[in-house]
Amino acid sequence: MSVNRFHVASADPIGVAVIGAGYWGPNLVRNFQTSVEFRQHWLCDLDIERAEQVLGDHSTVRVTDDLAEVLADEAVQAVAVATPAATHLDVAMAALRAGKHVLVEKPLAASSEQGRELVAEAERRGLSLMCDHTYCYTPAVLRIRDLLHGGELGDLQYLDSVRINLGLVQRDIDVMWDLAPHDLSILDFVLPPGVAPVAVAAHGADRIGTGRACLAYLTVRLNTGALAHLHVNWLSPVKVRKMIIGGSKRTLLWDDLNPGQRLSIFDRGVDLASTEELGDEQRREVLVSYRSGDMVAPALTEREALRTMVEEYARSIRTGTPALTDGRSGLRVLATLEAASRSLADDGRLVEIGEWATR
Amino acid sequence: MSVNRFHVASADPIGVAVIGAGYWGPNLVRNFQTSVEFRQHWLCDLDIERAEQVLGDHSTVRVTDDLAEVLADEAVQAVAVATPAATHLDVAMAALRAGKHVLVEKPLAASSEQGRELVAEAERRGLSLMCDHTYCYTPAVLRIRDLLHGGELGDLQYLDSVRINLGLVQRDIDVMWDLAPHDLSILDFVLPPGVAPVAVAAHGADRIGTGRACLAYLTVRLNTGALAHLHVNWLSPVKVRKMIIGGSKRTLLWDDLNPGQRLSIFDRGVDLASTEELGDEQRREVLVSYRSGDMVAPALTEREALRTMVEEYARSIRTGTPALTDGRSGLRVLATLEAASRSLADDGRLVEIGEWATR
Amino acid sequence: MSVNRFHVASADPIGVAVIGAGYWGPNLVRNFQTSVEFRQHWLCDLDIERAEQVLGDHSTVRVTDDLAEVLADEAVQAVAVATPAATHLDVAMAALRAGKHVLVEKPLAASSEQGRELVAEAERRGLSLMCDHTYCYTPAVLRIRDLLHGGELGDLQYLDSVRINLGLVQRDIDVMWDLAPHDLSILDFVLPPGVAPVAVAAHGADRIGTGRACLAYLTVRLNTGALAHLHVNWLSPVKVRKMIIGGSKRTLLWDDLNPGQRLSIFDRGVDLASTEELGDEQRREVLVSYRSGDMVAPALTEREALRTMVEEYARSIRTGTPALTDGRSGLRVLATLEAASRSLADDGRLVEIGEWATR
Amino acid sequence: MSVNRFHVASADPIGVAVIGAGYWGPNLVRNFQTSVEFRQHWLCDLDIERAEQVLGDHSTVRVTDDLAEVLADEAVQAVAVATPAATHLDVAMAALRAGKHVLVEKPLAASSEQGRELVAEAERRGLSLMCDHTYCYTPAVLRIRDLLHGGELGDLQYLDSVRINLGLVQRDIDVMWDLAPHDLSILDFVLPPGVAPVAVAAHGADRIGTGRACLAYLTVRLNTGALAHLHVNWLSPVKVRKMIIGGSKRTLLWDDLNPGQRLSIFDRGVDLASTEELGDEQRREVLVSYRSGDMVAPALTEREALRTMVEEYARSIRTGTPALTDGRSGLRVLATLEAASRSLADDGRLVEIGEWATR
C-alpha cells in the first residue's frame, strides 16, 4: 500500500468535477453536494441542457461540454467519471494526465488491458484511482468484511452467492457481465489478505434465444482451496439476493431482501476432530464433530452506500492511500469476468485469472 | 417400452421376499405388509435375530439367512434388495436368474458397469428391474412430472436445485454421492421424453480435510441446450431444499421445507418477441417481452412416497411394463455420478454421459 | 348514491388549490401536477416561504397565506385540505360554503360531531367531500374490494388484521388513533353492501408509561355476526402488516411486506355439511367437511396509491357521485375510533357505533 | 411450596399405573417404560383388549379393567390418568384417597369446582397432583420461562399469541377450550412470581353455524397492567403458531413452525427516557428513546417434551415439592377458561378470575 504523492492533506474541501450527467451522474452530483469533504465545481456532459437540468436553477456548479476546460481548472483536484464504459479509458486517462484523482463508475474500463493502463498511470503519478463498487459500501457488506478480516468467521471455507430475478435482458452484455460484477467486487472486498481467486469456470445458457447467456454459474477457485460460487439469472420469477459465507468458526448468511434480518451469523458447523489410520485396512477414518450454537443477527445502521463511498474517496485522496475499491480491485473484477467469458465459450474449462496475484 | 414376459396378470397378491433387514429393509417390510398387492413370504438377513426383531412375534413371514432358500421358493415372484450397495450385483443377479422380479435400493449397483449387467439380464429375461428412488414418488415430484410432461410449463429452460444442510459427513462417499442421487433421479423422472443430459461438470471442495468433497456443484448440460445445476452441501447451517424449474411457459418453485406451499407455479417470465437484422451494423436486435401473471400453489395430497413406490412395483410386475424408476433410470443416475466424479478429479472438465442416450 | 349538483362535467382540467404545505401537502401537490385531470392554481400555507420551497422556482402555481383569496378565485373548483386535524372543520367548511369540492386528509375532522357537520354541508350543497384514505387505493386493497364485492370470497366470516412495528410513539394520540384508521378505512372500503360494523370493544396497554396506549386490540362486531379484529402495536421489534379475510368460499391473506406475494387466495376451508337432530339425547350433531384446494397469488400492477386516489377525486367531481372514500366513510372511521376509545376507557365494554347504520 | 409427606425419596423406581389406554395413554406408557425413574405395573382400561394391544405381547405390565385392583396394589405409588375429562374427578380422587400421587391429562377436571376438590385433597394428603401441560416441557417454552424468570427480558409488557390453523371442529367444545389451554398453561408457566392474570375478556364467532365459536380472541389482563392476548382459530388456511413476548429489556418471538429459528430475542424496543411537566399547559411531555440492538436466536436442544414432563413428575414425587405444572396451575387454566366462556356469553365483558390470586 504505497502512499500517493499528490494527496490533499488540508481540511479544505476537495474540488471535484463530475463527468457524465446520464443515469449515474446525478447520484454522484447529489452525494458530492451533501458531502463536506468535497466542493463540486463542474458537471461536464456533451448534452449541456441535460446537465443543467440535473443541477437545477440555483446551482453554483458550472456546466460545460468541454472536458479540457474542466481538466485545465486548477480548482479541480478530483474527477468522477460516469460516462459509458467504452469511454472510460480516454476520459480517465486524460484526467490522470492532468494530475487529477479519478473515481470511475464500474466497470473500470472496457477491458482488463485498458484497466491495466489506467492503474499503471495512476500509480506512476501517485494519484488515487477508485472504482465505484457501490454494493461494497452497504452496511451489510462492510460488516461482512469486518467479520472476515477480524477472524470472527474463521478461515473461509466457501462462499455461495445467488442473485436472481426477472431481470431486464441487456442489449450488449450477458447476465454475467450485468450481475456478477456486484458479487465479484464484494468477493474482492471481503476476502482477507492473502486469500485470492486463481481460476474460474463458467457455465451459462441462452434458452430464450437472445444471443447471450440469460443465466450463468461461476465457480471461482481460491488459492486456499476454498470455492466461491455465483448464480446469476435474468429469468427467475422469484427474486433472491443471498450469500452464504462458510467459515471454519462461523457461517454467515446475507439475505439482502430481508430488511429485518439481513445478516445471520451461525455458530453451527462441522469440525474435523481428528484423523487416524486404521490398522490393516489402511482406511482413513475421519472423526468429525458438530457445533450447534446460537445465531446472532447483528443490528446494522441504515446508511446510503454512495455516501460512504464518497467519504472513502475523500479519505483516499487526503491520506494518499488506495481506496478500499481502488483501480486494482476494479481490474481484478474485469480480469475475472474476462476469464469467465473464455470459460463460458470453452465448455466451462477452468481458466486462470492472473490478475489476482497482484492482490 | 417392451412388455415383460413373466408379469403377474392375475389379481392374486404378488409373493415377495425382502433381502436385508438393516436400515432400509424395515420400511419395505412395513409397506409390503400394508399393501394389498403383495403377500410377503420371507425376510432374509445374515443376522437372523435382527430379522426376527423387525417382524415381531406374530408374523407369518419366515426368516432365513439363506438367499438360495428364498429364491428356490416358487411362491416368491418378486424380491426387494436392501443390502449394502457392494452386494447389489450378486444378490439381484441371483434373483433375476431365479426368475424373480427385482426392486433394488438406490444405488442400483456399485458401478454403472455392474448396473449395466443387471439391466441386460432383466431385459433378457423379461423381468421387472426397479430402482427405489423414493423422492420421485412424493406428491410434489409426481406433480412436477405431470406439469413437465403435460407441457404446462412449456419447454424446460433450466433447472436449479439446492440441497444443503448441516449434514452427517459420510465415511465412504462424498457429498455428491450422498445427496446428488436424489436430485439426479428426480431430474431423470421429470424430464419429458426426448430431453436428456449429455454431459456434466462438477466442482467441489473439501475444506475441512475429511478427504472427500463436503460441498459440490454439478452442472448438467441437456441435449436441448438447457442447463440443470445442483448445489449439494454438508456444511451449511441453513437447511435448504429448493428447486426452480424454468419453463418457456411457466416457472415452478419447489420448496420442500414449506409444507403449506411446496409448489409455486409462476406465470411470469421473459419471452423473445422477435429478432431482426439491423442494416449496416449487422447487429442482432433482440426484442423481449415480459409476462407478469398469477402464481398458483396447487393443493397436494399427503401420501407416503414409499407406499406409492410399492404400488408402482406391483403395476410394473402385473402389466409387464417398466417401472417409472426402472433399472435404466438407476443406471443413468449412476453413470452421471461417475462422470461427475471424473469431472471433479479433472478441474471441472465437461464429461460426457453416454448412458442417457438410451433414454 | 345521490348525484351532486355542481359536478364538473366538461373535459377541462379541474382547477384545484392545496391548503397546507406541511408533511402531506407536497405529496398532493406532486400528484395534482402530474394528473391531466387537474390544474393546480394555489398552494396556501401560513408559512409562505415553506410553500414556495415546495413548489420550486418555475412553478405557475400561486402562493398565498390567505385562504379567503383562494376561495374567492372562481378558477378554483376543488380544494385539498392538508392542515392539522383540529382545523379541518373550519377550512373545509369555508371551502364548501364557497362552493368548492373538498378533499380532506385523514382524519376527516377532529371529532365525529364535526365530521357530521361537514358531511351535512356537502350533501346539502351537492359537493363532493372526500377523505384521503390512501391505503384504500393500493392495488392490493382495490383487488380485495373486488374479490369481496364480486362474491369470489363468499360471505365474510372474519377479518384479522395485524399492524405492528417498532413505531414512533406519538405525542398527542395513542396507537389506536395512529394506526387503526388505516385498517378501519380499509374495512369500510372492502365490506360489501349491507355488511356493516355495529359495535366495538377495545383493550390496550401503556406499559412504558407514556400516558397513552402503545398497543391495542379492537374487536369489531358486524351486523352479520362476523368479527373483525385489529392488533395495533408500537412496541414490536418485528414488523408485521398482515390481514386475513376469511370468506365462506375462499380465504385471503394480505401480507403487505411480501412484495412478491402480497395477496394469497386459498381455496381451503371448513364447510358445514349438514346438521341433524340425534334422537334421545337431542344433541346437535355437526357434520363439517374440509376443502383443500389450490392457492392463487394474483399478479398486481404496481401503481402509486395517491395517483389513483387523485383520479377518484376527479371522477367523483365530474360525475357528481360520491367518492369511494367519501365524507361518510371518513365519518364512520371517526365514529368507530371514538367508540373504541370509550370502550378502552371502560374495561373493554362493547360500545355501539351508530354511524355505520348510514352505510 | 410445601413439602409433600409421601414423597418417594429412595432411588428405587417409582411404581406407576396408567389409567386409560385411549388416545393419550399409549404416549404415557411409552414414556414411563423408557424412564429409569419409573416402573410401570398396570395399564387399566374398561376395554381390556385395547390395553393389551397397547402393551404388546411380552410386556410385564398387567392389564385390568378394575381400578380398585390397581389402587389396592401397594407397589403402585403413582398413577397417570388419561381417561375422558368427565371422569377425572372420580378417578383422580379415588387414587388420591388411596394415597397415590396423581398425574392428570389436561384439563385437570371438567370444571374448576371439581379441580378445586382435587387440589384440596392432594394438599391435605401431601401428595403430588400434576397436570400434563405437555407444551410447557418443550425446549422452547422451558427457555422462555428461564428468560422471563431470570430477568433477561425485563418486566413483561405484553404477550401476544396466535395459534391458528385449518383445524378439526370439535364435537363438544369450542375453539377456545380446544386450543387456548395450550397458551394459558404456557402463560402460567412462564410468568415470573408475583405476576398473574386478574381478568379476561373474550370475543368469538361461529360463522359456519356449528353451534360453537370457531375463532376466538382472549384478552387477559395481568395484575401489573400488562396484557396477554390470544388468537385461536379453526378456520385459517394458514397455519400460525407464534408468540411475541414484549419485555422492558428485550422482546422475544417464538415461531414454533420455524425449526431453524424457533426463538428470536430482540434487543430492540422503546424506552421511556423521562417525563416532565410543561408549565402552563400542564401537558405531560413524553420523551422516549429507541434501542436497536442485535437479535439472538439461541440454540435449543431437541428433546421430547413428554420425556421431560415424566421426569418432572418423578422429581416432584421424590422431593415432595409441587411439579412445575401442578394441580393449582391446571386449576388456574380451568378457571380462566370458565371466565372466558362467561365473557364470551356476555358480549366480551371483562370477567375476573379469582383463581390466580392463589399463585
mmCIF file of N, CA, C and O in Angstrom, chain D residues 34 244 272:
data_model
loop_
_atom_site.group_PDB
_atom_site.id
_atom_site.type_symbol
_atom_site.label_atom_id
_atom_site.label_comp_id
_atom_site.label_asym_id
_atom_site.label_seq_id
_atom_site.Cartn_x
_atom_site.Cartn_y
_atom_site.Cartn_z
ATOM 1 N N THR D 34 -39.646 -46.102 29.116
ATOM 2 C CA THR D 34 -38.258 -45.769 28.793
ATOM 3 C C THR D 34 -37.603 -44.917 29.875
ATOM 4 O O THR D 34 -36.441 -44.573 29.758
ATOM 5 N N ILE D 244 -45.375 -13.492 20.705
ATOM 6 C CA ILE D 244 -44.449 -12.382 20.949
ATOM 7 C C ILE D 244 -44.530 -12.038 22.418
ATOM 8 O O ILE D 244 -45.622 -11.860 22.953
ATOM 9 N N LEU D 272 -38.898 4.660 27.906
ATOM 10 C CA LEU D 272 -39.310 5.967 28.358
ATOM 11 C C LEU D 272 -38.083 6.655 28.938
ATOM 12 O O LEU D 272 -37.510 6.190 29.924
#
